[in-house]
């Protein structure tokens, strides 16, 4: 059997991945029809399709709930208006060292600047919506000459995934369209197919062509070689219908460039097996039917079907407000009237609709994301707020942990590595050389999860304070410095506003020296005052001379 060329190998792998994804597609199409019609692209011909797609949606409650989840996750997890992550070292004691804290703060500030300058915060809401509605999302994080990083959320249906032995996504194939102009600008005229070259030469710049981009572990890499083809992950572009085995580009990445979080997975599944959209789909479909039936009932109530005597056949019947229909007097008892009495139970219908709406919003955690804007923590006891947050966050906790592991951690790592390769960070302190860094999250939701620990610290300190009123020695058991450090870490305060242990020690030594100098000055002033008193004493006083003489004659006291 002839050996497959690289392009043939990739096409065969693409076919296998398509087969693996087939069973999810019908479900995704239905989710799109009833919740998010414009997030899918199963065919490349669907590009720039402006036709109406929401024909199955009468009541947009599910769509609005998905929008609330999207906005809530953005503001609660990765808010562009406040820090949502910080870098730390595995060794807590090293974090107390001033130069380390300051370097990490500078790095975090520069990373935030890069993210704000790029399109990250335009892409993240799309990722969160895909994740909540379809259970799976994918975003490419690529290097950019202008913004350092550039992100591209991938439409549902345009990509295919595969898991590693650790059941984490490490392979992505995506099929998308590019114009002849885009292909030539990105890959160069010498690398394109004859079809693309012909379109370019004929000034048909906006002609569309299907392109495949794949990223997968580079099992053929040669250790020791540092070129782009020997990086940890392979990156290959080729035209789907290009010339023979020709590839547009072969390169590589040091870390996975496409991040694919899943809301929840079952066993070895590659794609998300459960999510709010899947949970709410049945109720959402029922809600559309209820709204249609309610509209029909109201229509029959306002404009009921009518019956009329045969004598009025082919005659003008005016049912408009104020209209007159002429009939013979002998037929006056046979007037136009409703065919039957219409008495729909609208209250029951509205109650059922309200229940379904509430259920859909609960599936999308709308109550949780609205909680942070409705709770007034100043007017509620801390314990009550913590209890409410705990009850809600228990439901979302597993999702946040998976999101950190599959999306936020690799996103922060990739951004850091791209910036480090471009020398955008200052030289780290010697103490950090060879030390791995870890990411800690300080977003609103992350802080809400930690609020239980904060409340525990506050209650413990209050308990010790109450004991100290009866026995001040109780304070000896409390490590105040460490308490301040732990409380600051839980709140996610900037490291620059908390002095390091070395700085605190230096301040205390300086204070002790100043206090010692003040004591010595006070003693010197007291000694000077005593000497002046003696010099002003009248030594001619016989009683004084006798007193001094008696003191001098007293024997010394032995120890």
mmCIF file of C-alpha atoms in Angstrom, residues 49-308:
data_model
loop_
_atom_site.group_PDB
_atom_site.id
_atom_site.type_symbol
_atom_site.label_atom_id
_atom_site.label_comp_id
_atom_site.label_asym_id
_atom_site.label_seq_id
_atom_site.Cartn_x
_atom_site.Cartn_y
_atom_site.Cartn_z
ATOM 1 C CA UNK A 49 -25.857 34.736 5.190
ATOM 2 C CA UNK A 50 -28.157 37.564 6.192
ATOM 3 C CA UNK A 51 -31.435 35.682 5.739
ATOM 4 C CA UNK A 52 -33.887 35.504 8.626
ATOM 5 C CA UNK A 53 -33.103 32.570 10.911
ATOM 6 C CA UNK A 54 -35.235 33.042 14.022
ATOM 7 C CA UNK A 55 -38.440 31.736 12.462
ATOM 8 C CA UNK A 56 -38.903 29.146 15.251
ATOM 9 C CA UNK A 57 -38.648 31.692 18.073
ATOM 10 C CA UNK A 58 -41.875 33.354 19.228
ATOM 11 C CA UNK A 59 -40.916 33.927 22.864
ATOM 12 C CA UNK A 60 -37.204 34.910 23.172
ATOM 13 C CA UNK A 61 -36.885 34.071 26.887
ATOM 14 C CA UNK A 62 -34.210 31.439 26.252
ATOM 15 C CA UNK A 63 -32.284 33.783 23.959
ATOM 16 C CA UNK A 64 -32.420 36.538 26.574
ATOM 17 C CA UNK A 65 -31.327 34.093 29.291
ATOM 18 C CA UNK A 66 -28.362 33.072 27.141
ATOM 19 C CA UNK A 67 -27.485 36.745 26.759
ATOM 20 C CA UNK A 68 -27.687 37.210 30.539
ATOM 21 C CA UNK A 69 -25.373 34.246 31.058
ATOM 22 C CA UNK A 70 -22.974 35.604 28.451
ATOM 23 C CA UNK A 71 -22.839 39.044 30.077
ATOM 24 C CA UNK A 72 -22.745 37.636 33.591
ATOM 25 C CA UNK A 73 -19.820 35.345 32.859
ATOM 26 C CA UNK A 74 -17.908 38.167 31.191
ATOM 27 C CA UNK A 75 -18.394 40.601 34.073
ATOM 28 C CA UNK A 76 -18.180 37.967 36.793
ATOM 29 C CA UNK A 77 -15.221 35.912 35.526
ATOM 30 C CA UNK A 78 -13.151 38.001 33.098
ATOM 31 C CA UNK A 79 -14.274 41.580 33.557
ATOM 32 C CA UNK A 80 -12.476 44.096 31.323
ATOM 33 C CA UNK A 81 -12.986 46.817 33.955
ATOM 34 C CA UNK A 82 -11.189 45.183 36.894
ATOM 35 C CA UNK A 83 -8.373 42.673 37.464
ATOM 36 C CA UNK A 84 -9.577 39.081 37.224
ATOM 37 C CA UNK A 85 -6.316 37.181 37.618
ATOM 38 C CA UNK A 86 -2.944 37.547 39.271
ATOM 39 C CA UNK A 87 0.318 35.651 39.078
ATOM 40 C CA UNK A 88 1.869 33.959 42.091
ATOM 41 C CA UNK A 89 4.637 31.551 43.038
ATOM 42 C CA UNK A 90 4.065 28.064 44.453
ATOM 43 C CA UNK A 91 6.044 29.098 47.555
ATOM 44 C CA UNK A 92 3.950 31.501 49.701
ATOM 45 C CA UNK A 93 7.058 32.739 51.511
ATOM 46 C CA UNK A 94 8.588 33.907 48.227
ATOM 47 C CA UNK A 95 5.491 36.022 47.654
ATOM 48 C CA UNK A 96 6.438 38.039 50.744
ATOM 49 C CA UNK A 97 9.678 39.168 49.094
ATOM 50 C CA UNK A 98 9.302 42.739 47.838
ATOM 51 C CA UNK A 99 11.101 42.495 44.448
ATOM 52 C CA UNK A 100 9.118 39.355 43.564
ATOM 53 C CA UNK A 101 5.791 40.986 44.398
ATOM 54 C CA UNK A 102 6.622 44.119 42.434
ATOM 55 C CA UNK A 103 7.805 42.161 39.370
ATOM 56 C CA UNK A 104 4.647 40.049 39.327
ATOM 57 C CA UNK A 105 2.516 43.188 39.590
ATOM 58 C CA UNK A 106 4.325 44.783 36.643
ATOM 59 C CA UNK A 107 3.869 41.628 34.558
ATOM 60 C CA UNK A 108 0.166 41.408 35.388
ATOM 61 C CA UNK A 109 -0.341 45.088 34.537
ATOM 62 C CA UNK A 110 1.324 44.690 31.145
ATOM 63 C CA UNK A 111 -0.686 41.556 30.382
ATOM 64 C CA UNK A 112 -3.903 43.411 31.195
ATOM 65 C CA UNK A 113 -2.826 46.237 28.902
ATOM 66 C CA UNK A 114 -2.252 43.790 26.035
ATOM 67 C CA UNK A 115 -5.638 42.143 26.593
ATOM 68 C CA UNK A 116 -7.431 45.482 26.690
ATOM 69 C CA UNK A 117 -5.708 46.607 23.495
ATOM 70 C CA UNK A 118 -6.574 43.404 21.623
ATOM 71 C CA UNK A 119 -10.009 42.012 20.765
ATOM 72 C CA UNK A 120 -10.072 39.541 23.666
ATOM 73 C CA UNK A 121 -13.055 41.133 25.370
ATOM 74 C CA UNK A 122 -15.001 41.086 22.123
ATOM 75 C CA UNK A 123 -14.406 37.357 21.717
ATOM 76 C CA UNK A 124 -15.009 36.182 25.283
ATOM 77 C CA UNK A 125 -18.777 36.921 25.310
ATOM 78 C CA UNK A 126 -19.178 34.788 22.187
ATOM 79 C CA UNK A 127 -17.261 31.937 23.821
ATOM 80 C CA UNK A 128 -19.419 32.107 26.946
ATOM 81 C CA UNK A 129 -22.626 32.095 24.880
ATOM 82 C CA UNK A 130 -21.493 29.095 22.839
ATOM 83 C CA UNK A 131 -20.498 27.331 26.029
ATOM 84 C CA UNK A 132 -23.847 27.951 27.702
ATOM 85 C CA UNK A 133 -26.041 27.132 24.693
ATOM 86 C CA UNK A 134 -24.126 24.308 22.975
ATOM 87 C CA UNK A 135 -21.842 23.011 25.757
ATOM 88 C CA UNK A 136 -18.694 23.455 23.643
ATOM 89 C CA UNK A 137 -16.729 26.465 22.430
ATOM 90 C CA UNK A 138 -13.423 27.145 20.676
ATOM 91 C CA UNK A 139 -11.232 30.230 20.387
ATOM 92 C CA UNK A 140 -7.957 30.681 18.517
ATOM 93 C CA UNK A 141 -5.311 32.805 20.271
ATOM 94 C CA UNK A 142 -2.756 33.902 17.685
ATOM 95 C CA UNK A 143 0.220 36.252 17.698
ATOM 96 C CA UNK A 144 -0.351 39.640 16.113
ATOM 97 C CA UNK A 145 2.170 42.242 14.994
ATOM 98 C CA UNK A 146 -0.098 45.142 15.951
ATOM 99 C CA UNK A 147 -1.847 43.984 19.138
ATOM 100 C CA UNK A 148 0.569 41.220 20.323
ATOM 101 C CA UNK A 149 -2.362 38.754 20.471
ATOM 102 C CA UNK A 150 -5.495 38.371 18.350
ATOM 103 C CA UNK A 151 -8.391 36.070 19.192
ATOM 104 C CA UNK A 152 -10.881 34.388 16.854
ATOM 105 C CA UNK A 153 -14.018 32.663 18.241
ATOM 106 C CA UNK A 154 -14.923 29.761 15.964
ATOM 107 C CA UNK A 155 -18.574 29.232 14.906
ATOM 108 C CA UNK A 156 -20.286 26.080 16.144
ATOM 109 C CA UNK A 157 -20.076 23.420 13.442
ATOM 110 C CA UNK A 158 -16.951 24.806 11.762
ATOM 111 C CA UNK A 159 -14.415 22.791 13.769
ATOM 112 C CA UNK A 160 -13.681 19.235 14.855
ATOM 113 C CA UNK A 161 -11.973 18.202 18.105
ATOM 114 C CA UNK A 162 -10.060 15.249 19.480
ATOM 115 C CA UNK A 163 -8.914 14.405 23.009
ATOM 116 C CA UNK A 164 -5.489 13.476 24.295
ATOM 117 C CA UNK A 165 -4.874 10.507 26.590
ATOM 118 C CA UNK A 166 -5.656 12.910 29.460
ATOM 119 C CA UNK A 167 -9.125 13.542 27.952
ATOM 120 C CA UNK A 168 -8.255 17.183 27.294
ATOM 121 C CA UNK A 169 -8.624 18.651 23.806
ATOM 122 C CA UNK A 170 -5.277 18.734 21.995
ATOM 123 C CA UNK A 171 -6.351 18.484 18.329
ATOM 124 C CA UNK A 172 -8.479 20.899 16.324
ATOM 125 C CA UNK A 173 -9.377 20.780 12.633
ATOM 126 C CA UNK A 174 -11.409 23.663 11.272
ATOM 127 C CA UNK A 175 -12.827 24.251 7.804
ATOM 128 C CA UNK A 176 -13.537 27.838 6.826
ATOM 129 C CA UNK A 177 -13.585 30.154 3.822
ATOM 130 C CA UNK A 178 -11.103 32.799 2.752
ATOM 131 C CA UNK A 179 -11.131 35.122 -0.222
ATOM 132 C CA UNK A 180 -8.397 34.980 -2.822
ATOM 133 C CA UNK A 181 -7.087 38.292 -1.530
ATOM 134 C CA UNK A 182 -6.914 37.017 2.060
ATOM 135 C CA UNK A 183 -5.123 33.813 1.036
ATOM 136 C CA UNK A 184 -2.502 35.641 -0.999
ATOM 137 C CA UNK A 185 -1.905 38.231 1.725
ATOM 138 C CA UNK A 186 -1.469 35.593 4.435
ATOM 139 C CA UNK A 187 0.426 32.854 2.602
ATOM 140 C CA UNK A 188 2.021 34.514 -0.411
ATOM 141 C CA UNK A 189 1.297 34.080 -4.105
ATOM 142 C CA UNK A 190 3.891 31.327 -4.570
ATOM 143 C CA UNK A 191 2.121 28.973 -2.134
ATOM 144 C CA UNK A 192 -1.435 29.163 -3.448
ATOM 145 C CA UNK A 193 -3.212 26.839 -5.861
ATOM 146 C CA UNK A 194 -3.724 27.551 -9.542
ATOM 147 C CA UNK A 195 -7.365 28.388 -8.847
ATOM 148 C CA UNK A 196 -6.456 31.064 -6.311
ATOM 149 C CA UNK A 197 -3.691 32.404 -8.556
ATOM 150 C CA UNK A 198 -6.143 32.604 -11.448
ATOM 151 C CA UNK A 199 -8.643 34.524 -9.328
ATOM 152 C CA UNK A 200 -5.870 36.872 -8.240
ATOM 153 C CA UNK A 201 -4.553 37.438 -11.749
ATOM 154 C CA UNK A 202 -8.067 38.159 -13.016
ATOM 155 C CA UNK A 203 -8.678 40.675 -10.197
ATOM 156 C CA UNK A 204 -11.381 38.389 -8.786
ATOM 157 C CA UNK A 205 -10.123 39.166 -5.297
ATOM 158 C CA UNK A 206 -13.344 38.356 -3.438
ATOM 159 C CA UNK A 207 -13.728 34.821 -4.792
ATOM 160 C CA UNK A 208 -14.162 32.366 -1.918
ATOM 161 C CA UNK A 209 -12.103 29.210 -1.327
ATOM 162 C CA UNK A 210 -12.341 26.579 1.410
ATOM 163 C CA UNK A 211 -9.298 26.272 3.663
ATOM 164 C CA UNK A 212 -8.422 23.720 6.360
ATOM 165 C CA UNK A 213 -6.382 24.677 9.414
ATOM 166 C CA UNK A 214 -5.275 21.982 11.821
ATOM 167 C CA UNK A 215 -3.380 22.049 15.097
ATOM 168 C CA UNK A 216 -2.300 18.834 16.770
ATOM 169 C CA UNK A 217 0.598 17.479 18.852
ATOM 170 C CA UNK A 218 3.752 17.265 16.763
ATOM 171 C CA UNK A 219 4.714 13.622 17.197
ATOM 172 C CA UNK A 220 7.339 13.964 14.451
ATOM 173 C CA UNK A 221 9.306 16.751 16.135
ATOM 174 C CA UNK A 222 13.075 16.340 16.395
ATOM 175 C CA UNK A 223 14.446 17.172 19.822
ATOM 176 C CA UNK A 224 17.097 19.857 19.740
ATOM 177 C CA UNK A 225 15.811 21.592 16.618
ATOM 178 C CA UNK A 226 14.308 25.014 17.252
ATOM 179 C CA UNK A 227 12.690 25.782 13.893
ATOM 180 C CA UNK A 228 8.951 26.304 13.495
ATOM 181 C CA UNK A 229 8.337 22.741 12.296
ATOM 182 C CA UNK A 230 9.746 21.224 15.498
ATOM 183 C CA UNK A 231 7.561 22.919 18.063
ATOM 184 C CA UNK A 232 5.292 21.069 20.462
ATOM 185 C CA UNK A 233 2.177 21.592 18.315
ATOM 186 C CA UNK A 234 1.907 21.326 14.559
ATOM 187 C CA UNK A 235 0.063 23.996 12.564
ATOM 188 C CA UNK A 236 -0.855 23.284 8.930
ATOM 189 C CA UNK A 237 -2.952 25.206 6.394
ATOM 190 C CA UNK A 238 -4.066 23.823 3.037
ATOM 191 C CA UNK A 239 -6.784 24.447 0.485
ATOM 192 C CA UNK A 240 -9.491 21.828 0.647
ATOM 193 C CA UNK A 241 -9.640 21.571 -3.149
ATOM 194 C CA UNK A 242 -6.115 22.723 -3.842
ATOM 195 C CA UNK A 243 -3.540 21.322 -6.261
ATOM 196 C CA UNK A 244 -2.418 17.807 -5.399
ATOM 197 C CA UNK A 245 -0.558 17.567 -2.110
ATOM 198 C CA UNK A 246 0.351 21.235 -1.929
ATOM 199 C CA UNK A 247 0.158 22.889 1.493
ATOM 200 C CA UNK A 248 -0.226 26.575 2.162
ATOM 201 C CA UNK A 249 1.927 26.562 5.285
ATOM 202 C CA UNK A 250 3.577 24.196 7.765
ATOM 203 C CA UNK A 251 4.577 25.739 11.079
ATOM 204 C CA UNK A 252 4.130 25.148 14.785
ATOM 205 C CA UNK A 253 3.272 26.507 18.206
ATOM 206 C CA UNK A 254 4.936 26.135 21.589
ATOM 207 C CA UNK A 255 1.551 25.796 23.280
ATOM 208 C CA UNK A 256 -1.921 24.937 21.943
ATOM 209 C CA UNK A 257 -3.257 27.979 20.029
ATOM 210 C CA UNK A 258 -6.913 26.899 19.990
ATOM 211 C CA UNK A 259 -8.650 26.615 23.354
ATOM 212 C CA UNK A 260 -11.780 24.471 23.610
ATOM 213 C CA UNK A 261 -13.658 24.579 26.921
ATOM 214 C CA UNK A 262 -16.609 22.268 27.569
ATOM 215 C CA UNK A 263 -19.428 22.981 30.022
ATOM 216 C CA UNK A 264 -19.671 19.373 31.170
ATOM 217 C CA UNK A 265 -18.485 16.097 29.684
ATOM 218 C CA UNK A 266 -19.505 12.500 30.166
ATOM 219 C CA UNK A 267 -16.677 9.978 30.274
ATOM 220 C CA UNK A 268 -14.457 10.128 27.222
ATOM 221 C CA UNK A 269 -16.793 12.399 25.218
ATOM 222 C CA UNK A 270 -15.004 15.029 23.158
ATOM 223 C CA UNK A 271 -17.823 17.565 22.986
ATOM 224 C CA UNK A 272 -19.882 18.959 25.848
ATOM 225 C CA UNK A 273 -22.577 16.523 26.923
ATOM 226 C CA UNK A 274 -24.666 18.885 29.036
ATOM 227 C CA UNK A 275 -25.168 22.638 29.420
ATOM 228 C CA UNK A 276 -27.905 25.159 30.253
ATOM 229 C CA UNK A 277 -29.111 25.264 26.650
ATOM 230 C CA UNK A 278 -29.578 21.504 26.531
ATOM 231 C CA UNK A 279 -31.411 21.548 29.854
ATOM 232 C CA UNK A 280 -33.738 24.359 28.766
ATOM 233 C CA UNK A 281 -34.412 23.146 25.219
ATOM 234 C CA UNK A 282 -37.539 21.117 25.993
ATOM 235 C CA UNK A 283 -39.071 23.874 28.092
ATOM 236 C CA UNK A 284 -38.126 26.408 25.427
ATOM 237 C CA UNK A 285 -39.928 24.440 22.732
ATOM 238 C CA UNK A 286 -42.987 24.064 24.966
ATOM 239 C CA UNK A 287 -42.944 27.809 25.608
ATOM 240 C CA UNK A 288 -43.105 28.560 21.873
ATOM 241 C CA UNK A 289 -46.144 26.282 21.531
ATOM 242 C CA UNK A 290 -47.853 27.877 24.536
ATOM 243 C CA UNK A 291 -47.333 31.359 23.152
ATOM 244 C CA UNK A 292 -48.764 30.326 19.773
ATOM 245 C CA UNK A 293 -51.822 28.761 21.431
ATOM 246 C CA UNK A 294 -52.315 31.800 23.653
ATOM 247 C CA UNK A 295 -52.182 34.065 20.608
ATOM 248 C CA UNK A 296 -54.705 31.840 18.813
ATOM 249 C CA UNK A 297 -57.016 31.884 21.832
ATOM 250 C CA UNK A 298 -56.885 35.670 22.096
ATOM 251 C CA UNK A 299 -57.421 35.953 18.352
ATOM 252 C CA UNK A 300 -60.540 33.786 18.567
ATOM 253 C CA UNK A 301 -61.765 35.796 21.537
ATOM 254 C CA UNK A 302 -61.297 39.126 19.758
ATOM 255 C CA UNK A 303 -62.141 37.938 16.255
ATOM 256 C CA UNK A 304 -64.223 34.749 16.653
ATOM 257 C CA UNK A 305 -65.410 32.565 13.773
ATOM 258 C CA UNK A 306 -68.898 33.648 12.711
ATOM 259 C CA UNK A 307 -72.117 32.093 11.364
ATOM 260 C CA UNK A 308 -74.721 33.932 9.277
#
